[in-house]
CSV table of C-alpha atoms in Angstrom, one decimal:
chain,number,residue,atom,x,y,z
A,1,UNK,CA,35.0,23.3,84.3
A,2,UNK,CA,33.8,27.0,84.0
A,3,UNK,CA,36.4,27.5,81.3
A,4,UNK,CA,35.5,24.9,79.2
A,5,UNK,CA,31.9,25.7,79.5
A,6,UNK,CA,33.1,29.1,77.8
A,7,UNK,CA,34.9,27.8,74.7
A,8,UNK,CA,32.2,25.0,74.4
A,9,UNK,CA,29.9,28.1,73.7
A,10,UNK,CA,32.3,30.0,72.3
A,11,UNK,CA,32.3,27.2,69.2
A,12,UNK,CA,28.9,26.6,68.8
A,13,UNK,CA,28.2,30.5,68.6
A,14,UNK,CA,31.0,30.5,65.6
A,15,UNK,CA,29.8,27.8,64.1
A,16,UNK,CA,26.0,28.9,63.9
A,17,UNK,CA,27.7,32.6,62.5
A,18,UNK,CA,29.5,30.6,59.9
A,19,UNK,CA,26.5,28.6,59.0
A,20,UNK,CA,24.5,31.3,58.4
A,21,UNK,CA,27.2,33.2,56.4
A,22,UNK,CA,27.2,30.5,54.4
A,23,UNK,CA,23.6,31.1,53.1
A,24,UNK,CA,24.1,34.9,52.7
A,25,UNK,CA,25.0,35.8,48.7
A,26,UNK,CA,28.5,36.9,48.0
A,27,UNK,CA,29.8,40.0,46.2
A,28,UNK,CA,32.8,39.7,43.6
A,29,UNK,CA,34.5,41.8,42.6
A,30,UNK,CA,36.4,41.6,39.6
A,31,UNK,CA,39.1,44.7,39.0
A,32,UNK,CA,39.9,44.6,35.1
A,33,UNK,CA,43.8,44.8,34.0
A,34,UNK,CA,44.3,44.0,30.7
A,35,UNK,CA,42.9,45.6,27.5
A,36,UNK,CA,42.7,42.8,25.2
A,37,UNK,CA,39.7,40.5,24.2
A,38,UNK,CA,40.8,37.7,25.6
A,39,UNK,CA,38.0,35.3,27.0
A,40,UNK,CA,38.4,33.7,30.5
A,41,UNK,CA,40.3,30.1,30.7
A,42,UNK,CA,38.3,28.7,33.1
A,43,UNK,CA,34.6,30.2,33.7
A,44,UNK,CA,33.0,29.8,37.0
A,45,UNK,CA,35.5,29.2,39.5
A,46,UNK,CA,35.7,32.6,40.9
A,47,UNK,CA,38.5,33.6,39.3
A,48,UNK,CA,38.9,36.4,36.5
A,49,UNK,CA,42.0,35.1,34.2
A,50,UNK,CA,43.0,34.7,31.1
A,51,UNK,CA,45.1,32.0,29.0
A,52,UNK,CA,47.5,34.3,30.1
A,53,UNK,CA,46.7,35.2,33.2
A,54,UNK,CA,45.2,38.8,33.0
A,55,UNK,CA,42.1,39.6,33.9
A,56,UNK,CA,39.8,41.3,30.8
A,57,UNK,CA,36.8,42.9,30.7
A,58,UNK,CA,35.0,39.5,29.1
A,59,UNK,CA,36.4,37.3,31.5
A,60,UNK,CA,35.3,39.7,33.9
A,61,UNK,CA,31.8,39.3,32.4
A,62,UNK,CA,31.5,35.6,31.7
A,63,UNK,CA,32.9,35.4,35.8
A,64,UNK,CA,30.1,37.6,37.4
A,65,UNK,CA,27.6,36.1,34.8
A,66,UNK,CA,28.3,33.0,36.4
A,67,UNK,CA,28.1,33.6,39.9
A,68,UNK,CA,24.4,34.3,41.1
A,69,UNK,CA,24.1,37.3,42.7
A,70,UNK,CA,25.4,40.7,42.7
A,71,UNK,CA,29.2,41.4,41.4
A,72,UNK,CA,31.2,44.1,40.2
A,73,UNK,CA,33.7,45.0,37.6
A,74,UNK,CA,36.0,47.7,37.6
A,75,UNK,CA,37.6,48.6,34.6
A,76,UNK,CA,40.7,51.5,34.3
A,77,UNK,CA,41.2,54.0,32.0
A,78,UNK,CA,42.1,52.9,28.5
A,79,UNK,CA,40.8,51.6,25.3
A,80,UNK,CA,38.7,48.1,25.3
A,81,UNK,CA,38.0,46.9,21.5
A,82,UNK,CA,36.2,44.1,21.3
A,83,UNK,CA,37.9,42.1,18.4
A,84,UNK,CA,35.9,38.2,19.1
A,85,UNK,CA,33.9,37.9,16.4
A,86,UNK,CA,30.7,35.9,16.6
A,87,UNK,CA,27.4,37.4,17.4
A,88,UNK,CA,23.9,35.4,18.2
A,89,UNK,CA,25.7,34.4,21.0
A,90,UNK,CA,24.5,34.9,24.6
A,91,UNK,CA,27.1,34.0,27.1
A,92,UNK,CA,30.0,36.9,26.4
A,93,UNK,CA,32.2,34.5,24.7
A,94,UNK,CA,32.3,36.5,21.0
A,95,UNK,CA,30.8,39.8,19.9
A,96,UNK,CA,29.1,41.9,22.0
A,97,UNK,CA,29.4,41.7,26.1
A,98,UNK,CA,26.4,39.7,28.0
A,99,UNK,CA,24.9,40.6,31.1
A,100,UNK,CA,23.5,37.7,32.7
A,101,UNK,CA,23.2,38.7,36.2
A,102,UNK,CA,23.3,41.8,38.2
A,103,UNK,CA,26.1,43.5,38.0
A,104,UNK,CA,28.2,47.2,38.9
A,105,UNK,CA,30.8,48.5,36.0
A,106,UNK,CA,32.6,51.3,37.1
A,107,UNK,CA,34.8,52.8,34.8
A,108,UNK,CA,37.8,55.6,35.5
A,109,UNK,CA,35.5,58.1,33.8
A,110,UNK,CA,33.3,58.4,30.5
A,111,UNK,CA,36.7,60.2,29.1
A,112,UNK,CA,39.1,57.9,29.9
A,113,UNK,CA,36.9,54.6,29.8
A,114,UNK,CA,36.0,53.5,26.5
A,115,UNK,CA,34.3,50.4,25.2
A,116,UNK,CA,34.5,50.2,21.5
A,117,UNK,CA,32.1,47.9,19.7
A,118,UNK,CA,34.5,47.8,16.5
A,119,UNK,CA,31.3,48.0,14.4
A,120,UNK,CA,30.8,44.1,14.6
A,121,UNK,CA,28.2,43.7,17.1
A,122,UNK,CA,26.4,45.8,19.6
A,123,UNK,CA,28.4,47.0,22.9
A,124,UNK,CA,26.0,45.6,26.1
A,125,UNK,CA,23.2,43.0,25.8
A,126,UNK,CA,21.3,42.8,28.9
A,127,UNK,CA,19.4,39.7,29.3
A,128,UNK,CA,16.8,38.6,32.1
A,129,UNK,CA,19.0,37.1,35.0
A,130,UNK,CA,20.1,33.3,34.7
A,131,UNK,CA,19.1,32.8,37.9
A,132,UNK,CA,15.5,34.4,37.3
A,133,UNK,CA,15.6,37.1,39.8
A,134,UNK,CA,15.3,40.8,38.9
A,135,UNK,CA,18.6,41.8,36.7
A,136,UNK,CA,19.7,44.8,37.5
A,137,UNK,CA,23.0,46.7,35.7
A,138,UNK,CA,24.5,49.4,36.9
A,139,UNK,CA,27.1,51.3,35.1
A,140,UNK,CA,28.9,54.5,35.3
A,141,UNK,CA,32.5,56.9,34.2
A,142,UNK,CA,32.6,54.7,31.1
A,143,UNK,CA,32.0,55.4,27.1
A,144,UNK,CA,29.8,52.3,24.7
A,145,UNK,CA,31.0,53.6,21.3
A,146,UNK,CA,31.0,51.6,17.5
A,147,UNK,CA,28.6,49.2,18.2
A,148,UNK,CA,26.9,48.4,14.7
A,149,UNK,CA,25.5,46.1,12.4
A,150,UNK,CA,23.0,44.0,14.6
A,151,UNK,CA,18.8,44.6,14.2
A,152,UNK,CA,18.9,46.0,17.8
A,153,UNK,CA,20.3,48.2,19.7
A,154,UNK,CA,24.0,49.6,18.9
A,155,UNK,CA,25.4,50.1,22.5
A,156,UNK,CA,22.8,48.6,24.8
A,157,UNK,CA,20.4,46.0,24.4
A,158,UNK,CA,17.7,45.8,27.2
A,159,UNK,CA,15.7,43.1,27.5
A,160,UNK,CA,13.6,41.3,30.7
A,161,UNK,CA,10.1,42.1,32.7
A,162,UNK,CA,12.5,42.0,36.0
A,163,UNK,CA,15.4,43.8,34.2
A,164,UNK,CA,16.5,47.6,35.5
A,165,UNK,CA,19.2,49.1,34.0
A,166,UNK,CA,20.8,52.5,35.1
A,167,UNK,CA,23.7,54.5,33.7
A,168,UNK,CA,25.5,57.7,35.1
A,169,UNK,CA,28.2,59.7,33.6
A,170,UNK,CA,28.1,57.2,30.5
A,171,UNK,CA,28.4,58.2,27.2
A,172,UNK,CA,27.1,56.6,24.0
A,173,UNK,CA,28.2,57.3,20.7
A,174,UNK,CA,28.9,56.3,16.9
A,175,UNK,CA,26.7,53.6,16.7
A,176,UNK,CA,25.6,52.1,13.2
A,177,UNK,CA,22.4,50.5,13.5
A,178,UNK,CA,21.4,51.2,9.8
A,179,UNK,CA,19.9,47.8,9.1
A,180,UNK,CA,16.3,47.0,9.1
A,181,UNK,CA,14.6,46.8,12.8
A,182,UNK,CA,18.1,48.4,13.8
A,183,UNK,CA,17.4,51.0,17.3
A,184,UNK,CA,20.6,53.1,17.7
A,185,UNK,CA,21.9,53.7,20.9
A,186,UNK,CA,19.8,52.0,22.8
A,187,UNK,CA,16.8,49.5,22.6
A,188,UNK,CA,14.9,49.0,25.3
A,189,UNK,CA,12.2,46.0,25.1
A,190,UNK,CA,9.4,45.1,27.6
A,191,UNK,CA,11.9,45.8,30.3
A,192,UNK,CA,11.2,47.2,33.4
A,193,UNK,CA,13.1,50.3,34.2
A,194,UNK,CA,15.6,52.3,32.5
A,195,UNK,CA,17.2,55.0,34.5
A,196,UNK,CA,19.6,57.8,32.6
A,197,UNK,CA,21.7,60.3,34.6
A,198,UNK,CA,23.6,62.7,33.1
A,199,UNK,CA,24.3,60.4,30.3
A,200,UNK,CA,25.0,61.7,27.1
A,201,UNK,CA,24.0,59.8,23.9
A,202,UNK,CA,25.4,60.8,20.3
A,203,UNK,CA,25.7,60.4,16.8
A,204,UNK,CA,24.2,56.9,16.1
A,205,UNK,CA,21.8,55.9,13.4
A,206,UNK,CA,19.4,53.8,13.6
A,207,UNK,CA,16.5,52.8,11.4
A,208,UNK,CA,13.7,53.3,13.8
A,209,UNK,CA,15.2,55.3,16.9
A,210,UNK,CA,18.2,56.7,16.6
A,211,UNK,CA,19.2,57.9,19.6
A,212,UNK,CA,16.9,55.6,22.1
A,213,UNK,CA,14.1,52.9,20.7
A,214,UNK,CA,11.8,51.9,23.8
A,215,UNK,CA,8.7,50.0,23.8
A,216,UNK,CA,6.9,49.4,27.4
A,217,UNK,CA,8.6,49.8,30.7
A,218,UNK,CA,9.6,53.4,32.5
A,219,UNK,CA,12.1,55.6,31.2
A,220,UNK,CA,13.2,58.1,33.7
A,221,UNK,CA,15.8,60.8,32.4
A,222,UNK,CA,17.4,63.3,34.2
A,223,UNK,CA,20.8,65.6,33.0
A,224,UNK,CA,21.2,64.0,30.0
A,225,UNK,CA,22.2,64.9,26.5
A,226,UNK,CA,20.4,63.0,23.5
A,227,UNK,CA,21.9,65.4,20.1
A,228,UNK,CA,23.2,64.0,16.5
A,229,UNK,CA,21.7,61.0,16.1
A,230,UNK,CA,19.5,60.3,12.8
A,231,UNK,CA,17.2,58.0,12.4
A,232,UNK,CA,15.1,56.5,8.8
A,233,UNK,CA,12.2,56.2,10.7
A,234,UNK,CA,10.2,57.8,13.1
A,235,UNK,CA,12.5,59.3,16.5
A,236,UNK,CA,15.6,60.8,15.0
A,237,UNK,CA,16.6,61.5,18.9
A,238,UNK,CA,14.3,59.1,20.5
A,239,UNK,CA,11.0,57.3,19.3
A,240,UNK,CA,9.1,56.1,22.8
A,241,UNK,CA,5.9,53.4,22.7
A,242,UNK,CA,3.6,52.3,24.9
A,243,UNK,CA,5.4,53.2,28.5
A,244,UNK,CA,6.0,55.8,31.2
A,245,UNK,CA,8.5,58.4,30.7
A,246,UNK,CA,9.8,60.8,33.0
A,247,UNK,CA,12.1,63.5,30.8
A,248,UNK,CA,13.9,66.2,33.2
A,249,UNK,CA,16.5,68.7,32.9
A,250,UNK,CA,17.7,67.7,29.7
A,251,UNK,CA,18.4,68.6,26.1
A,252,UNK,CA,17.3,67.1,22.8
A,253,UNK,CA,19.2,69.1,20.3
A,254,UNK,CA,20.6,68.1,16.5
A,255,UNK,CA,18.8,65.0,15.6
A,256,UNK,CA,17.2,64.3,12.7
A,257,UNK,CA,14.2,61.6,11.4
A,258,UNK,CA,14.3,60.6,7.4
A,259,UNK,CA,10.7,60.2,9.0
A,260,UNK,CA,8.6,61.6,11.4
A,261,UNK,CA,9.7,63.2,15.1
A,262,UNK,CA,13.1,65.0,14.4
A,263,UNK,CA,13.6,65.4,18.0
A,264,UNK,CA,10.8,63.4,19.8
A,265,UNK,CA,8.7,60.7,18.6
A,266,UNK,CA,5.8,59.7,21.4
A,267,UNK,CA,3.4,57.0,21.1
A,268,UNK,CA,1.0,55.7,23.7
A,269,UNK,CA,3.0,57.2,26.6
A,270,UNK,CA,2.0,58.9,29.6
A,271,UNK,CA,4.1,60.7,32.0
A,272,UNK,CA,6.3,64.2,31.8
A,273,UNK,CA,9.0,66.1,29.7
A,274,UNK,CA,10.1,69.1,31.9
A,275,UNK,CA,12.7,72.4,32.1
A,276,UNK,CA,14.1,70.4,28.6
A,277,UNK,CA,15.4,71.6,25.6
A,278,UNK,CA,13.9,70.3,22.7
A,279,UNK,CA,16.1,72.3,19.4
A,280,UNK,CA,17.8,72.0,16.4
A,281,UNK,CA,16.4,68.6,15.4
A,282,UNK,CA,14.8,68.1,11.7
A,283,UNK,CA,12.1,65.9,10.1
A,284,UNK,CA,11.6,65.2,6.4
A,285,UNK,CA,8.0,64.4,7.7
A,286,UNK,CA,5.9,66.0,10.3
A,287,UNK,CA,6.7,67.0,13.8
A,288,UNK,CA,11.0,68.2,13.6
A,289,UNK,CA,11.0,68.9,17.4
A,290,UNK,CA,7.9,66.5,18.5
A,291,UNK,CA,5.8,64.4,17.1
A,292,UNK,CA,3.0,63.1,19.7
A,293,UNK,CA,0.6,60.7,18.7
A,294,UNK,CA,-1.7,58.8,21.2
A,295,UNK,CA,0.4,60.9,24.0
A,296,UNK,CA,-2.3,62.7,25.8
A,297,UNK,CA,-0.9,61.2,29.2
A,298,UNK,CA,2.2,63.3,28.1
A,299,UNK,CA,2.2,66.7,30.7
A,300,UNK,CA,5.0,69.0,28.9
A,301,UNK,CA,6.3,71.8,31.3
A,302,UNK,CA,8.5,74.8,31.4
A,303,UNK,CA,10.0,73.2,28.0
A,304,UNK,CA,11.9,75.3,25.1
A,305,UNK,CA,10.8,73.7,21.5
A,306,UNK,CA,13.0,76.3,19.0
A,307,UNK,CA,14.9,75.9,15.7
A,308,UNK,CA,13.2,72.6,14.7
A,309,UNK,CA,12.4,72.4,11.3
A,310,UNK,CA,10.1,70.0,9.0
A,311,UNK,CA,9.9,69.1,5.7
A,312,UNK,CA,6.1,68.6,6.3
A,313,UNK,CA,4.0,70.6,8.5
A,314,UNK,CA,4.7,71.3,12.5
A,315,UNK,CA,8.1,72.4,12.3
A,316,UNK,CA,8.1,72.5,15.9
A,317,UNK,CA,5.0,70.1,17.4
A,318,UNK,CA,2.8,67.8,15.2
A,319,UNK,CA,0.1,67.3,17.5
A,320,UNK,CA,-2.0,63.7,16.4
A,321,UNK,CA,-5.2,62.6,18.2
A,322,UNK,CA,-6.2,62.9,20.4
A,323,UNK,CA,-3.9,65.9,22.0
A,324,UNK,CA,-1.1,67.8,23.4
A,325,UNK,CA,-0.8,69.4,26.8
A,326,UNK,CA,1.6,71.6,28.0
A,327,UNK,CA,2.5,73.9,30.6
A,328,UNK,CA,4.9,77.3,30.7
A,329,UNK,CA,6.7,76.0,27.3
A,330,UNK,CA,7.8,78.4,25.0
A,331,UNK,CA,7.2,77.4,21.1
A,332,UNK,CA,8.8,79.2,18.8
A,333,UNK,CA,11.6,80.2,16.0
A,334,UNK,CA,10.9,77.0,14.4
A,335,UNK,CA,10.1,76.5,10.6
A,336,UNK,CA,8.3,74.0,8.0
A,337,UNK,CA,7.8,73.6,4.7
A,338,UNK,CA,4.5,72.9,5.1
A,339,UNK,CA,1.8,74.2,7.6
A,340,UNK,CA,2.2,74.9,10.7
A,341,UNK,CA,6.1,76.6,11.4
A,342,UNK,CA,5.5,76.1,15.4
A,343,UNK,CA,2.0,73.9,15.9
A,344,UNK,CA,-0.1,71.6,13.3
A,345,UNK,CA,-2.6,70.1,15.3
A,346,UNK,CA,-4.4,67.0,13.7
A,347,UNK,CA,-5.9,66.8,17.2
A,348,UNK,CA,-5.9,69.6,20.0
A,349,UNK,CA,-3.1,71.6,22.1
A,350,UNK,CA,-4.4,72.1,25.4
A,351,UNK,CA,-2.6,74.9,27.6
A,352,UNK,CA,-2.5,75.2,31.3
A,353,UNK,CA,-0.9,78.3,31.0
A,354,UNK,CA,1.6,80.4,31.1
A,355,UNK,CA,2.9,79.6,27.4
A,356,UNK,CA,4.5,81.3,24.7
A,357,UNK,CA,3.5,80.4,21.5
A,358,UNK,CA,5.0,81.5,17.9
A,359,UNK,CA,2.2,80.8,15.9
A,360,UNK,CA,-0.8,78.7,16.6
A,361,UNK,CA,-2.7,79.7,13.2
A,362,UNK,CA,-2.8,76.2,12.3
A,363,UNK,CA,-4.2,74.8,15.4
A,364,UNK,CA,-8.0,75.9,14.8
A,365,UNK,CA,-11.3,75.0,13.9
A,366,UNK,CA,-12.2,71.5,15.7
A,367,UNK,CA,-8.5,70.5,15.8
A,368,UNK,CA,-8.0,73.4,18.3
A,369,UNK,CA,-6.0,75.4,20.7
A,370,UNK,CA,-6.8,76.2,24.1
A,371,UNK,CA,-5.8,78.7,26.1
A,372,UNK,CA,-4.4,78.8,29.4
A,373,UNK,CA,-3.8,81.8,31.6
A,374,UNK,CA,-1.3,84.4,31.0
A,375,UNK,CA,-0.3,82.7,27.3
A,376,UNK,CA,1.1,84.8,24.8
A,377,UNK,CA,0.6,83.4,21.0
A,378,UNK,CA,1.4,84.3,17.5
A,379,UNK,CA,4.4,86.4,18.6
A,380,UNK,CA,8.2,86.7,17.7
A,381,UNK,CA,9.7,84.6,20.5
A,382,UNK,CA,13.1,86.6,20.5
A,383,UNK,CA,15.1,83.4,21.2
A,384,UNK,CA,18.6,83.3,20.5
A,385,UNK,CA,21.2,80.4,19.5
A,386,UNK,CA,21.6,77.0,21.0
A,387,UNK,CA,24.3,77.4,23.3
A,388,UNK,CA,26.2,75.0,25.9
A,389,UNK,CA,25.8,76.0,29.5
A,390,UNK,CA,26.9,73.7,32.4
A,391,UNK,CA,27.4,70.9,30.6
A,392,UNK,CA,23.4,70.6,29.2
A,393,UNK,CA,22.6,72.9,25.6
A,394,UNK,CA,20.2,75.5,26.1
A,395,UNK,CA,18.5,78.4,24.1
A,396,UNK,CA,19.1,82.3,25.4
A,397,UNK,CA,16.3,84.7,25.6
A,398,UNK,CA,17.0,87.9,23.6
A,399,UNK,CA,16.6,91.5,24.8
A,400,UNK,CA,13.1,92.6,24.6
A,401,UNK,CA,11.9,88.9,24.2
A,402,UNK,CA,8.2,88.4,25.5
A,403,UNK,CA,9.3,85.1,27.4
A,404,UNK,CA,11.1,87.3,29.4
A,405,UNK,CA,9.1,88.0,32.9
């Protein structure tokens, strides 16, 4: 009697564990073995396969887009090409790969894992979830490369009030986004977050943006490279509108704007650019290193801005209304065609100290400059040449430079 008491308990405990198991959101996980195209025979039955049985990275997709809830693709080292042609189309059956629901790609490492776009489509469109939760992607150890030819973004586009996307140890490059509305790299709509960590993002042209377009959200960077990428209109390395951004540790270096903003364009933003290099990039308007416009929420701190060049005026900073701020940056060694080889302030650069300034001539009268403690201005910098130093580019000090404490 006792014993069957036991095993009558027993069963009803296992079968409460499995009914509430039942409720509980699985995890796939989908490990990637073939490096074809090949689309997946029979979508939605749990099961990432082929016509011929393999397992792809698109069937992998179209699987995990059609399970609701978190799943996860792992992919090996190798070469993907996506060869389906057929864009406009939202489920990952031809051109570019759709991200429908959250989702973890893991590559074998942003050397050895490469996506390749084949110029036919972008790489990544991430859309709101299907199952209108928040989306969120996370990738990492993988290259988006030769995405092109679409009015968005070439290797990533980010769309979705819910939809947070973050990358680590990704690279993307060679994008051609030339076409009108086209936003190199990356596009980022209306989104909610968009999180980059020691991601590097080269040569791809755009027409507005080459490197990154955003409009509204957060954009949080940290460790990352943004160099090479050119851009017809304003943001040769990034154009950024109406949003947060958080800019950290990182280096903006070789980009160039048929426009304004060689290196930076900033519009309606608040938040921070800090300990970045910001070098080497060229405008054939105003502003080659930065161009900030309606970005007085923008705090810049402990920046470099050096070896930008314009063919208008600020070679280094075009400061628009209303103004500037910045804190411990060093401004200098950069050149224009017009006025203003460092600064041209339209509206005012405020210092909090602590700067070093090349020339500030042009920022006078009611456009103005002011001072913060301990800033030195209208002084050779002694900067030397761009340089690569633990895997980020930054700009030496010289021997007897005045930077130097």
């Amino acid at each position: 009697m006792r014993k069957l008491l036991r095993f009558a308990v027993a069963t009803s405990g296992a079968l409460i564990v499995c009914a509430w198991l039942a409720g509980v959101t699985r995890a796939d996980t989908y490990p990637v073995n073939d490096t074809a195209d090949l689309p997946d025979a029979a979508v939605g039955n749990g099961i990432c396969a082929t016509a011929a049985g393999t397992c792809t990275l698109r069937a992998a997709i179209q699987e995990a887009n059609a399970h609701a809830g978190p799943d996860s693709v792992t992919i090996p080292a190798g070469t993907f090409i996506l060869t389906q042609t057929g864009a406009f189309e939202a489920d990952a059956v031809s051109g570019d790969l759709d991200l429908r629901e959250t989702i973890t790609i893991t590559g074998a490492g942003r050397g050895l894992t490469l996506i390749d776009g084949n110029l036919m489509d972008r790489v990544l469109d991430v859309f709101p979830a299907i199952s209108n939760s928040p989306m969120t992607a996370t990738l990492s150890g993988l290259t988006l490369r030769r995405g092109g030819y679409v009015s968005t973004g070439c290797g990533m586009d980010i769309n979705g009030a819910q939809t947070r996307v973050f990358l680590s140890r990704v690279d993307i490059r060679d994008g051609a986004c030339l076409d009108s509305y086209g936003y190199g790299g990356i596009y980022f709509y209306n989104a909610s977050l968009l999180s980059l960590d020691d991601v590097i993002i080269d040569n791809n042209a755009g027409y507005y943006g080459g490197g990154i377009r955003a409009n509204g959200g957060w954009g949080v960077v940290s460790g990352t490279l943004i160099s090479n990428n050119t851009s017809q209109l304003p943001g040769g390395g990034a154009a950024l509108n109406n949003g947060f951004i958080s800019i950290n540790r990182s280096a903006i270096v070789d980009n160039r704007s048929l426009s304004n903003g060689g290196g930076l364009y900033l519009f309606s933003v608040s938040g921070g650019v800090t300990s970045t290099t910001i070098a080497g990039n060229t405008a054939s308007g105003n502003g080659g290193g930065v161009y900030a416009y309606f970005a007085s929420g923008v705090q810049f701190g402990w920046d470099t801005i050096a070896r930008n060049s314009s063919g208008g005026t600020g070679g280094g900073a075009y400061v628009n209304a209303p103004s500037m701020t910045i804190r411990g940056a060093l401004i200098g060694a950069n050149a224009a065609a017009g006025s203003g080889p460092d600064v041209y302030c339209y509206g005012a650069l405020s210092s909090q100290g602590n700067s070093l300034i090349g020339d500030v001539a042009h920022c006078s009268s009611s456009n103005s400059y002011s001072a913060g403690p301990d800033d030195v201005i209208n002084v050779t910098p002694g900067i030397g040449a761009l340089v690569s130093l633990s895997g980020t580019q930054v700009m030496p000090l010289v021997y007897g430079s005045r930077a130097i404490d």
